[in-house]
PDB file of C-alpha atoms in Angstrom:
ATOM      1  CA  TYR A   1     -51.403 118.456  43.483  1.00 73.00           C
ATOM      2  CA  ASN A   2     -47.862 118.596  44.196  1.00 82.00           C
ATOM      3  CA  ILE A   3     -45.674 120.714  41.885  1.00 90.00           C
ATOM      4  CA  VAL A   4     -42.626 118.889  40.261  1.00 91.00           C
ATOM      5  CA  GLU A   5     -39.613 120.948  38.532  1.00 93.00           C
ATOM      6  CA  VAL A   6     -38.362 118.991  35.480  1.00 94.00           C
ATOM      7  CA  SER A   7     -35.435 119.738  33.397  1.00 94.00           C
ATOM      8  CA  ALA A   8     -35.140 117.290  30.476  1.00 90.00           C
ATOM      9  CA  LEU A   9     -31.933 119.265  29.581  1.00 92.00           C
ATOM     10  CA  GLU A  10     -30.662 118.978  32.951  1.00 90.00           C
ATOM     11  CA  LYS A  11     -31.995 115.313  33.418  1.00 89.00           C
ATOM     12  CA  ILE A  12     -33.581 116.302  36.831  1.00 92.00           C
ATOM     13  CA  GLY A  13     -36.825 115.665  38.287  1.00 92.00           C
ATOM     14  CA  LEU A  14     -37.817 112.620  35.993  1.00 92.00           C
ATOM     15  CA  ASP A  15     -37.986 110.032  38.922  1.00 91.00           C
ATOM     16  CA  LYS A  16     -39.903 112.609  40.964  1.00 91.00           C
ATOM     17  CA  LEU A  17     -42.416 112.989  38.193  1.00 92.00           C
ATOM     18  CA  LEU A  18     -42.933 109.441  37.531  1.00 91.00           C
ATOM     19  CA  GLN A  19     -43.343 108.870  41.510  1.00 89.00           C
ATOM     20  CA  GLU A  20     -46.307 111.575  41.134  1.00 89.00           C
ATOM     21  CA  LEU A  21     -47.827 109.987  38.177  1.00 88.00           C
ATOM     22  CA  LEU A  22     -48.259 106.530  39.632  1.00 86.00           C
ATOM     23  CA  LYS A  23     -50.445 108.160  42.350  1.00 84.00           C
ATOM     24  CA  PHE A  24     -52.972 108.538  39.286  1.00 81.00           C
ATOM     25  CA  LYS A  25     -52.579 104.715  38.616  1.00 77.00           C
ATOM     26  CA  PRO A  26     -56.058 103.326  38.237  1.00 70.00           C
ATOM     27  CA  LYS A  27     -57.479 101.111  40.862  1.00 73.00           C
ATOM     28  CA  LYS A  28     -57.807  97.458  40.561  1.00 74.00           C
ATOM     29  CA  GLU A  29     -60.599  97.045  38.135  1.00 79.00           C
ATOM     30  CA  GLU A  30     -63.723  95.961  39.840  1.00 85.00           C
ATOM     31  CA  LYS A  31     -65.453  92.631  38.317  1.00 91.00           C
ATOM     32  CA  LEU A  32     -69.011  91.256  38.147  1.00 92.00           C
ATOM     33  CA  PHE A  33     -68.218  88.291  40.471  1.00 96.00           C
ATOM     34  CA  ASP A  34     -65.708  89.594  43.062  1.00 93.00           C
ATOM     35  CA  GLY A  35     -65.894  87.865  45.963  1.00 92.00           C
ATOM     36  CA  MET A  36     -68.728  85.406  44.801  1.00 94.00           C
ATOM     37  CA  VAL A  37     -67.020  83.082  42.339  1.00 96.00           C
ATOM     38  CA  LYS A  38     -63.623  81.175  42.439  1.00 96.00           C
ATOM     39  CA  GLU A  39     -61.821  78.782  39.915  1.00 97.00           C
ATOM     40  CA  LYS A  40     -63.948  75.877  39.098  1.00 97.00           C
ATOM     41  CA  ASP A  41     -66.977  76.917  40.675  1.00 97.00           C
ATOM     42  CA  LEU A  42     -70.264  75.829  38.809  1.00 97.00           C
ATOM     43  CA  VAL A  43     -72.249  78.635  37.876  1.00 97.00           C
ATOM     44  CA  LEU A  44     -75.853  78.214  36.326  1.00 97.00           C
ATOM     45  CA  LEU A  45     -77.131  81.051  34.340  1.00 97.00           C
ATOM     46  CA  VAL A  46     -80.828  81.278  34.139  1.00 96.00           C
ATOM     47  CA  ILE A  47     -81.971  83.238  31.080  1.00 92.00           C
ATOM     48  CA  PRO A  48     -85.390  83.697  29.892  1.00 84.00           C
ATOM     49  CA  GLN A  49     -86.272  83.621  26.454  1.00 77.00           C
ATOM     50  CA  ASP A  50     -89.859  85.769  26.455  1.00 65.00           C
ATOM     51  CA  ILE A  51     -91.069  88.276  24.069  1.00 60.00           C
ATOM     52  CA  ALA A  52     -88.318  91.244  25.713  1.00 61.00           C
ATOM     53  CA  ALA A  53     -85.519  88.982  24.757  1.00 66.00           C
ATOM     54  CA  PRO A  54     -83.872  90.030  21.367  1.00 67.00           C
ATOM     55  CA  LYS A  55     -83.777  87.925  18.689  1.00 76.00           C
ATOM     56  CA  ASN A  56     -80.946  85.680  17.980  1.00 78.00           C
ATOM     57  CA  ARG A  57     -78.668  87.308  20.730  1.00 82.00           C
ATOM     58  CA  LEU A  58     -78.029  87.672  24.197  1.00 86.00           C
ATOM     59  CA  ILE A  59     -77.876  91.038  25.939  1.00 83.00           C
ATOM     60  CA  LEU A  60     -74.813  92.656  27.184  1.00 86.00           C
ATOM     61  CA  PRO A  61     -75.186  91.789  30.756  1.00 88.00           C
ATOM     62  CA  GLN A  62     -75.501  88.078  30.035  1.00 92.00           C
ATOM     63  CA  VAL A  63     -72.498  88.265  27.576  1.00 93.00           C
ATOM     64  CA  GLN A  64     -70.438  90.252  29.877  1.00 94.00           C
ATOM     65  CA  ALA A  65     -71.379  87.818  32.878  1.00 95.00           C
ATOM     66  CA  ILE A  66     -69.995  84.656  30.588  1.00 96.00           C
ATOM     67  CA  ARG A  67     -67.068  86.070  29.409  1.00 96.00           C
ATOM     68  CA  GLU A  68     -65.720  87.014  33.021  1.00 97.00           C
ATOM     69  CA  LEU A  69     -66.774  83.578  34.295  1.00 97.00           C
ATOM     70  CA  LEU A  70     -64.852  82.024  31.635  1.00 97.00           C
ATOM     71  CA  ASP A  71     -61.987  84.253  32.508  1.00 97.00           C
ATOM     72  CA  ARG A  72     -62.200  83.098  36.017  1.00 97.00           C
ATOM     73  CA  ASN A  73     -61.783  79.543  34.916  1.00 98.00           C
ATOM     74  CA  ALA A  74     -65.562  78.703  36.404  1.00 97.00           C
ATOM     75  CA  LEU A  75     -67.882  76.219  35.012  1.00 97.00           C
ATOM     76  CA  VAL A  76     -70.571  78.195  33.191  1.00 96.00           C
ATOM     77  CA  SER A  77     -73.786  76.755  31.882  1.00 95.00           C
ATOM     78  CA  MET A  78     -77.085  78.405  30.288  1.00 94.00           C
ATOM     79  CA  VAL A  79     -80.626  77.261  30.562  1.00 95.00           C
ATOM     80  CA  LYS A  80     -83.990  78.879  30.177  1.00 94.00           C
ATOM     81  CA  LEU A  81     -86.317  78.622  33.181  1.00 94.00           C
ATOM     82  CA  GLU A  82     -88.528  75.862  31.694  1.00 94.00           C
ATOM     83  CA  GLU A  83     -85.613  73.761  31.575  1.00 95.00           C
ATOM     84  CA  LEU A  84     -83.977  74.537  34.971  1.00 96.00           C
ATOM     85  CA  GLY A  85     -85.624  71.666  36.763  1.00 94.00           C
ATOM     86  CA  ASP A  86     -84.282  69.201  34.175  1.00 95.00           C
ATOM     87  CA  VAL A  87     -80.605  70.706  34.259  1.00 95.00           C
ATOM     88  CA  LEU A  88     -80.604  70.598  38.143  1.00 95.00           C
ATOM     89  CA  GLY A  89     -81.688  66.740  37.926  1.00 94.00           C
ATOM     90  CA  LEU A  90     -78.735  66.052  35.522  1.00 94.00           C
ATOM     91  CA  LEU A  91     -76.069  67.654  37.721  1.00 93.00           C
ATOM     92  CA  LYS A  92     -73.832  65.526  39.861  1.00 92.00           C
ATOM     93  CA  LYS A  93     -73.743  68.709  42.109  1.00 93.00           C
ATOM     94  CA  ASN A  94     -75.575  71.539  43.201  1.00 95.00           C
ATOM     95  CA  PRO A  95     -74.268  74.976  41.450  1.00 97.00           C
ATOM     96  CA  ASP A  96     -72.090  77.245  43.451  1.00 97.00           C
ATOM     97  CA  LEU A  97     -74.116  80.171  42.292  1.00 97.00           C
ATOM     98  CA  ILE A  98     -77.512  80.772  39.941  1.00 97.00           C
ATOM     99  CA  VAL A  99     -77.512  83.934  38.103  1.00 96.00           C
ATOM    100  CA  ALA A 100     -81.037  84.671  37.146  1.00 94.00           C
ATOM    101  CA  ASP A 101     -82.770  87.263  35.267  1.00 90.00           C
ATOM    102  CA  SER A 102     -84.457  89.798  37.710  1.00 87.00           C
ATOM    103  CA  SER A 103     -87.930  89.254  36.090  1.00 86.00           C
ATOM    104  CA  VAL A 104     -87.746  85.261  37.081  1.00 91.00           C
ATOM    105  CA  PHE A 105     -86.439  85.654  40.388  1.00 91.00           C
ATOM    106  CA  LEU A 106     -89.195  83.967  42.529  1.00 92.00           C
ATOM    107  CA  GLU A 107     -89.976  81.213  40.156  1.00 94.00           C
ATOM    108  CA  VAL A 108     -86.278  80.113  40.096  1.00 95.00           C
ATOM    109  CA  TYR A 109     -86.043  80.842  43.976  1.00 95.00           C
ATOM    110  CA  ARG A 110     -88.839  78.341  44.142  1.00 95.00           C
ATOM    111  CA  GLU A 111     -87.191  75.482  42.145  1.00 94.00           C
ATOM    112  CA  ILE A 112     -83.510  75.475  43.677  1.00 95.00           C
ATOM    113  CA  PRO A 113     -82.280  74.040  46.528  1.00 93.00           C
ATOM    114  CA  LYS A 114     -82.081  76.317  49.488  1.00 90.00           C
ATOM    115  CA  ASP A 115     -78.373  76.139  50.030  1.00 92.00           C
ATOM    116  CA  VAL A 116     -77.717  77.286  46.449  1.00 95.00           C
ATOM    117  CA  LYS A 117     -76.683  81.260  46.361  1.00 96.00           C
ATOM    118  CA  LEU A 118     -78.762  83.209  44.125  1.00 96.00           C
ATOM    119  CA  THR A 119     -78.579  86.739  42.680  1.00 95.00           C
ATOM    120  CA  SER A 120     -79.374  88.516  39.255  1.00 93.00           C
ATOM    121  CA  PHE A 121     -77.900  90.147  36.379  1.00 92.00           C
ATOM    122  CA  SER A 122     -79.359  93.257  37.531  1.00 89.00           C
ATOM    123  CA  VAL A 123     -77.951  92.891  41.308  1.00 91.00           C
ATOM    124  CA  LEU A 124     -74.714  92.352  40.037  1.00 93.00           C
ATOM    125  CA  PHE A 125     -74.523  95.263  37.752  1.00 90.00           C
ATOM    126  CA  ALA A 126     -76.076  97.378  40.981  1.00 89.00           C
ATOM    127  CA  LYS A 127     -72.894  96.204  43.089  1.00 91.00           C
ATOM    128  CA  LEU A 128     -70.284  96.831  40.080  1.00 91.00           C
ATOM    129  CA  LYS A 129     -71.528 100.293  38.948  1.00 90.00           C
ATOM    130  CA  GLY A 130     -73.800 101.496  41.689  1.00 91.00           C
ATOM    131  CA  ASP A 131     -73.944 101.589  45.288  1.00 93.00           C
ATOM    132  CA  ILE A 132     -75.435  98.536  46.452  1.00 93.00           C
ATOM    133  CA  ASP A 133     -75.764  99.788  50.194  1.00 94.00           C
ATOM    134  CA  GLU A 134     -77.717 103.107  48.952  1.00 96.00           C
ATOM    135  CA  TYR A 135     -80.037 100.852  46.747  1.00 96.00           C
ATOM    136  CA  LEU A 136     -80.977  98.744  49.787  1.00 96.00           C
ATOM    137  CA  ARG A 137     -81.673 101.618  51.923  1.00 96.00           C
ATOM    138  CA  GLY A 138     -83.883 102.968  48.945  1.00 97.00           C
ATOM    139  CA  VAL A 139     -86.040 100.095  48.448  1.00 97.00           C
ATOM    140  CA  GLU A 140     -87.146 100.540  52.106  1.00 97.00           C
ATOM    141  CA  THR A 141     -88.881 103.515  50.827  1.00 97.00           C
ATOM    142  CA  LEU A 142     -91.559 101.330  49.433  1.00 96.00           C
ATOM    143  CA  LYS A 143     -92.923 100.823  52.870  1.00 95.00           C
ATOM    144  CA  LYS A 144     -93.826 104.345  53.010  1.00 94.00           C
ATOM    145  CA  LEU A 145     -95.360 105.013  49.903  1.00 95.00           C
ATOM    146  CA  ASN A 146     -98.768 105.493  49.074  1.00 95.00           C
ATOM    147  CA  GLU A 147    -101.294 105.556  46.015  1.00 94.00           C
ATOM    148  CA  ASN A 148    -100.674 109.769  46.043  1.00 95.00           C
ATOM    149  CA  SER A 149     -96.942 108.834  45.612  1.00 97.00           C
ATOM    150  CA  LYS A 150     -94.753 109.578  42.611  1.00 97.00           C
ATOM    151  CA  ILE A 151     -92.086 106.992  41.532  1.00 97.00           C
ATOM    152  CA  LEU A 152     -89.430 107.800  38.493  1.00 96.00           C
ATOM    153  CA  ILE A 153     -88.281 104.755  36.868  1.00 95.00           C
ATOM    154  CA  ALA A 154     -84.811 105.568  35.190  1.00 93.00           C
ATOM    155  CA  GLU A 155     -83.750 103.299  32.289  1.00 89.00           C
ATOM    156  CA  SER A 156     -80.275 104.074  30.828  1.00 82.00           C
ATOM    157  CA  CYS A 157     -80.989 102.786  27.221  1.00 75.00           C
ATOM    158  CA  THR A 158     -83.641 103.809  24.812  1.00 63.00           C
ATOM    159  CA  HIS A 159     -84.586 100.198  23.172  1.00 58.00           C
ATOM    160  CA  ALA A 160     -88.130  99.899  21.981  1.00 58.00           C
ATOM    161  CA  PRO A 161     -90.074  98.553  24.666  1.00 57.00           C
ATOM    162  CA  ALA A 162     -91.598  95.123  24.526  1.00 58.00           C
ATOM    163  CA  GLU A 163     -94.942  93.796  25.821  1.00 58.00           C
ATOM    164  CA  GLU A 164     -93.039  92.181  28.753  1.00 67.00           C
ATOM    165  CA  ASP A 165     -90.446  95.158  29.289  1.00 80.00           C
ATOM    166  CA  ILE A 166     -89.120  95.046  32.896  1.00 82.00           C
ATOM    167  CA  GLY A 167     -88.842  98.806  33.483  1.00 85.00           C
ATOM    168  CA  ARG A 168     -91.963  99.923  31.382  1.00 86.00           C
ATOM    169  CA  ILE A 169     -94.163  97.146  32.025  1.00 89.00           C
ATOM    170  CA  LYS A 170     -93.458  94.606  34.772  1.00 90.00           C
ATOM    171  CA  ILE A 171     -92.312  96.714  37.707  1.00 93.00           C
ATOM    172  CA  PRO A 172     -94.948  99.586  37.329  1.00 94.00           C
ATOM    173  CA  ASN A 173     -97.576  96.498  37.068  1.00 94.00           C
ATOM    174  CA  MET A 174     -96.027  95.390  40.365  1.00 95.00           C
ATOM    175  CA  ILE A 175     -96.138  98.776  41.997  1.00 96.00           C
ATOM    176  CA  ARG A 176     -99.747  99.751  40.945  1.00 95.00           C
ATOM    177  CA  LYS A 177    -100.859  96.156  42.327  1.00 95.00           C
ATOM    178  CA  ARG A 178     -99.287  97.525  45.450  1.00 95.00           C
ATOM    179  CA  PHE A 179    -100.344 100.928  46.065  1.00 95.00           C
ATOM    180  CA  GLY A 180    -103.175 101.173  43.482  1.00 95.00           C
ATOM    181  CA  GLU A 181    -103.622 102.447  39.809  1.00 94.00           C
ATOM    182  CA  ASN A 182    -103.830 106.333  41.083  1.00 92.00           C
ATOM    183  CA  ILE A 183     -99.892 106.168  41.843  1.00 96.00           C
ATOM    184  CA  LYS A 184     -97.937 108.117  39.549  1.00 96.00           C
ATOM    185  CA  VAL A 185     -95.202 106.026  37.759  1.00 96.00           C
ATOM    186  CA  ASP A 186     -92.965 108.135  35.114  1.00 95.00           C
ATOM    187  CA  VAL A 187     -90.421 106.508  32.952  1.00 92.00           C
ATOM    188  CA  THR A 188     -87.337 108.107  31.402  1.00 90.00           C
ATOM    189  CA  SER A 189     -84.861 106.579  29.119  1.00 86.00           C
ATOM    190  CA  GLY A 190     -81.459 107.671  27.868  1.00 83.00           C
ATOM    191  CA  SER A 191     -78.050 108.817  29.457  1.00 79.00           C
ATOM    192  CA  VAL A 192     -79.009 112.099  30.633  1.00 82.00           C
ATOM    193  CA  PHE A 193     -80.617 112.050  34.096  1.00 85.00           C
ATOM    194  CA  PRO A 194     -84.055 114.167  34.235  1.00 86.00           C
ATOM    195  CA  GLU A 195     -83.445 117.552  36.323  1.00 86.00           C
ATOM    196  CA  ASN A 196     -86.847 116.975  38.124  1.00 90.00           C
ATOM    197  CA  ILE A 197     -85.908 114.377  40.146  1.00 94.00           C
ATOM    198  CA  SER A 198     -87.383 116.457  43.222  1.00 94.00           C
ATOM    199  CA  ASP A 199     -90.824 115.959  42.215  1.00 95.00           C
ATOM    200  CA  TYR A 200     -90.689 111.958  43.153  1.00 97.00           C
ATOM    201  CA  ASP A 201     -90.679 110.118  46.295  1.00 97.00           C
ATOM    202  CA  LEU A 202     -88.239 107.157  44.805  1.00 97.00           C
ATOM    203  CA  ILE A 203     -86.366 106.533  41.907  1.00 97.00           C
ATOM    204  CA  ILE A 204     -85.813 102.969  40.565  1.00 96.00           C
ATOM    205  CA  GLN A 205     -82.856 102.769  38.385  1.00 94.00           C
ATOM    206  CA  CYS A 206     -81.830 100.097  35.852  1.00 90.00           C
ATOM    207  CA  GLY A 207     -78.895  98.014  35.922  1.00 84.00           C
ATOM    208  CA  GLY A 208     -76.936 100.547  33.803  1.00 84.00           C
ATOM    209  CA  CYS A 209     -75.318  97.835  31.402  1.00 78.00           C
ATOM    210  CA  MET A 210     -75.029 100.481  28.642  1.00 80.00           C
ATOM    211  CA  LEU A 211     -73.331 103.432  30.952  1.00 85.00           C
ATOM    212  CA  ASN A 212     -70.159 103.631  32.887  1.00 87.00           C
ATOM    213  CA  ALA A 213     -69.912 103.241  36.661  1.00 88.00           C
ATOM    214  CA  LYS A 214     -69.336 107.100  36.969  1.00 89.00           C
ATOM    215  CA  ASN A 215     -72.490 107.941  35.202  1.00 90.00           C
ATOM    216  CA  ILE A 216     -74.445 105.576  37.421  1.00 92.00           C
ATOM    217  CA  ARG A 217     -72.690 107.051  40.691  1.00 93.00           C
ATOM    218  CA  ASN A 218     -73.026 110.571  39.571  1.00 93.00           C
ATOM    219  CA  ARG A 219     -76.988 109.670  39.238  1.00 94.00           C
ATOM    220  CA  ILE A 220     -76.892 108.271  43.060  1.00 95.00           C
ATOM    221  CA  LYS A 221     -74.670 111.289  44.211  1.00 95.00           C
ATOM    222  CA  VAL A 222     -77.350 113.904  42.644  1.00 94.00           C
ATOM    223  CA  ALA A 223     -80.258 111.715  44.440  1.00 95.00           C
ATOM    224  CA  LYS A 224     -78.501 111.668  47.683  1.00 95.00           C
ATOM    225  CA  GLU A 225     -77.865 115.642  47.448  1.00 95.00           C
ATOM    226  CA  LYS A 226     -81.548 116.143  46.906  1.00 95.00           C
ATOM    227  CA  SER A 227     -82.757 113.577  49.586  1.00 96.00           C
ATOM    228  CA  ILE A 228     -84.508 111.772  47.032  1.00 97.00           C
ATOM    229  CA  PRO A 229     -84.368 107.781  47.919  1.00 97.00           C
ATOM    230  CA  ILE A 230     -82.802 105.329  44.915  1.00 97.00           C
ATOM    231  CA  THR A 231     -83.022 102.103  44.502  1.00 97.00           C
ATOM    232  CA  ASN A 232     -82.502  99.360  41.256  1.00 94.00           C
ATOM    233  CA  TYR A 233     -84.451  97.073  39.274  1.00 93.00           C
ATOM    234  CA  GLY A 234     -83.333  93.755  40.601  1.00 92.00           C
ATOM    235  CA  ILE A 235     -83.396  94.889  44.335  1.00 95.00           C
ATOM    236  CA  VAL A 236     -87.184  96.024  44.045  1.00 95.00           C
ATOM    237  CA  ILE A 237     -88.236  93.012  42.292  1.00 93.00           C
ATOM    238  CA  ALA A 238     -86.706  90.969  44.973  1.00 94.00           C
ATOM    239  CA  TYR A 239     -88.441  93.039  47.364  1.00 95.00           C
ATOM    240  CA  PHE A 240     -91.991  92.739  45.900  1.00 95.00           C
ATOM    241  CA  LYS A 241     -91.286  88.761  45.649  1.00 92.00           C
ATOM    242  CA  GLY A 242     -90.581  88.907  49.202  1.00 93.00           C
ATOM    243  CA  ILE A 243     -87.304  87.052  48.873  1.00 92.00           C
ATOM    244  CA  LEU A 244     -84.649  90.070  49.021  1.00 93.00           C
ATOM    245  CA  ASP A 245     -83.183  88.489  52.158  1.00 92.00           C
ATOM    246  CA  LYS A 246     -82.306  85.645  50.141  1.00 91.00           C
ATOM    247  CA  ILE A 247     -80.447  87.234  47.519  1.00 91.00           C
ATOM    248  CA  ASN A 248     -76.566  87.504  47.338  1.00 91.00           C
ATOM    249  CA  TYR A 249     -74.328  90.391  46.160  1.00 88.00           C
TER     250      TYR A 249
END
């Protein structure tokens, strides 16, 4: 760093000091829908209300998405999966973007017009807080795994698991269905990244809504330094459902 000589008594160096401080000005804050949504766009959020959904409230990624869309002056609507067809039939125009929960990626894709852009909350957070390109490279590792491989599912929060939990139940079931029951799938939770990641052939990171971007990107950095592929919940689900190339981010 530059050394700046300052004297309050002599009133020298203050302008130079301010110039140097401005170099540390934060960059423009990144947003979930940067490059995807503009003013007056119609955005439809598909929010399943299954057993894994919290009672009487929405989860943080959904709330954050709604707030940002309102701030962008977009036209935002919410619907459960079961009523998606009804809402699409009522609309005078197709949505400019549909954001789905990753767990219902395929069901939503099958029901919407093929020219409508589709993404998920998990993919949006992967782009915002992580490294979407690294996640896309990491998911390709699934082509090379077998029943002797070991996978780590890294959750950032410590919520009590439900019967339909996406990280502890749904994704492990998809993995075992593809590679067999003998494949090793471990789940870790919390803000601390485990030290034994070198034991694994692939890390599947959650969206990280409870952590900041620095924490998530540090996890990616650690994985890259140890040559362990890393990917993301939403990316993995889209891959297993065969629609990864149809997802927008």
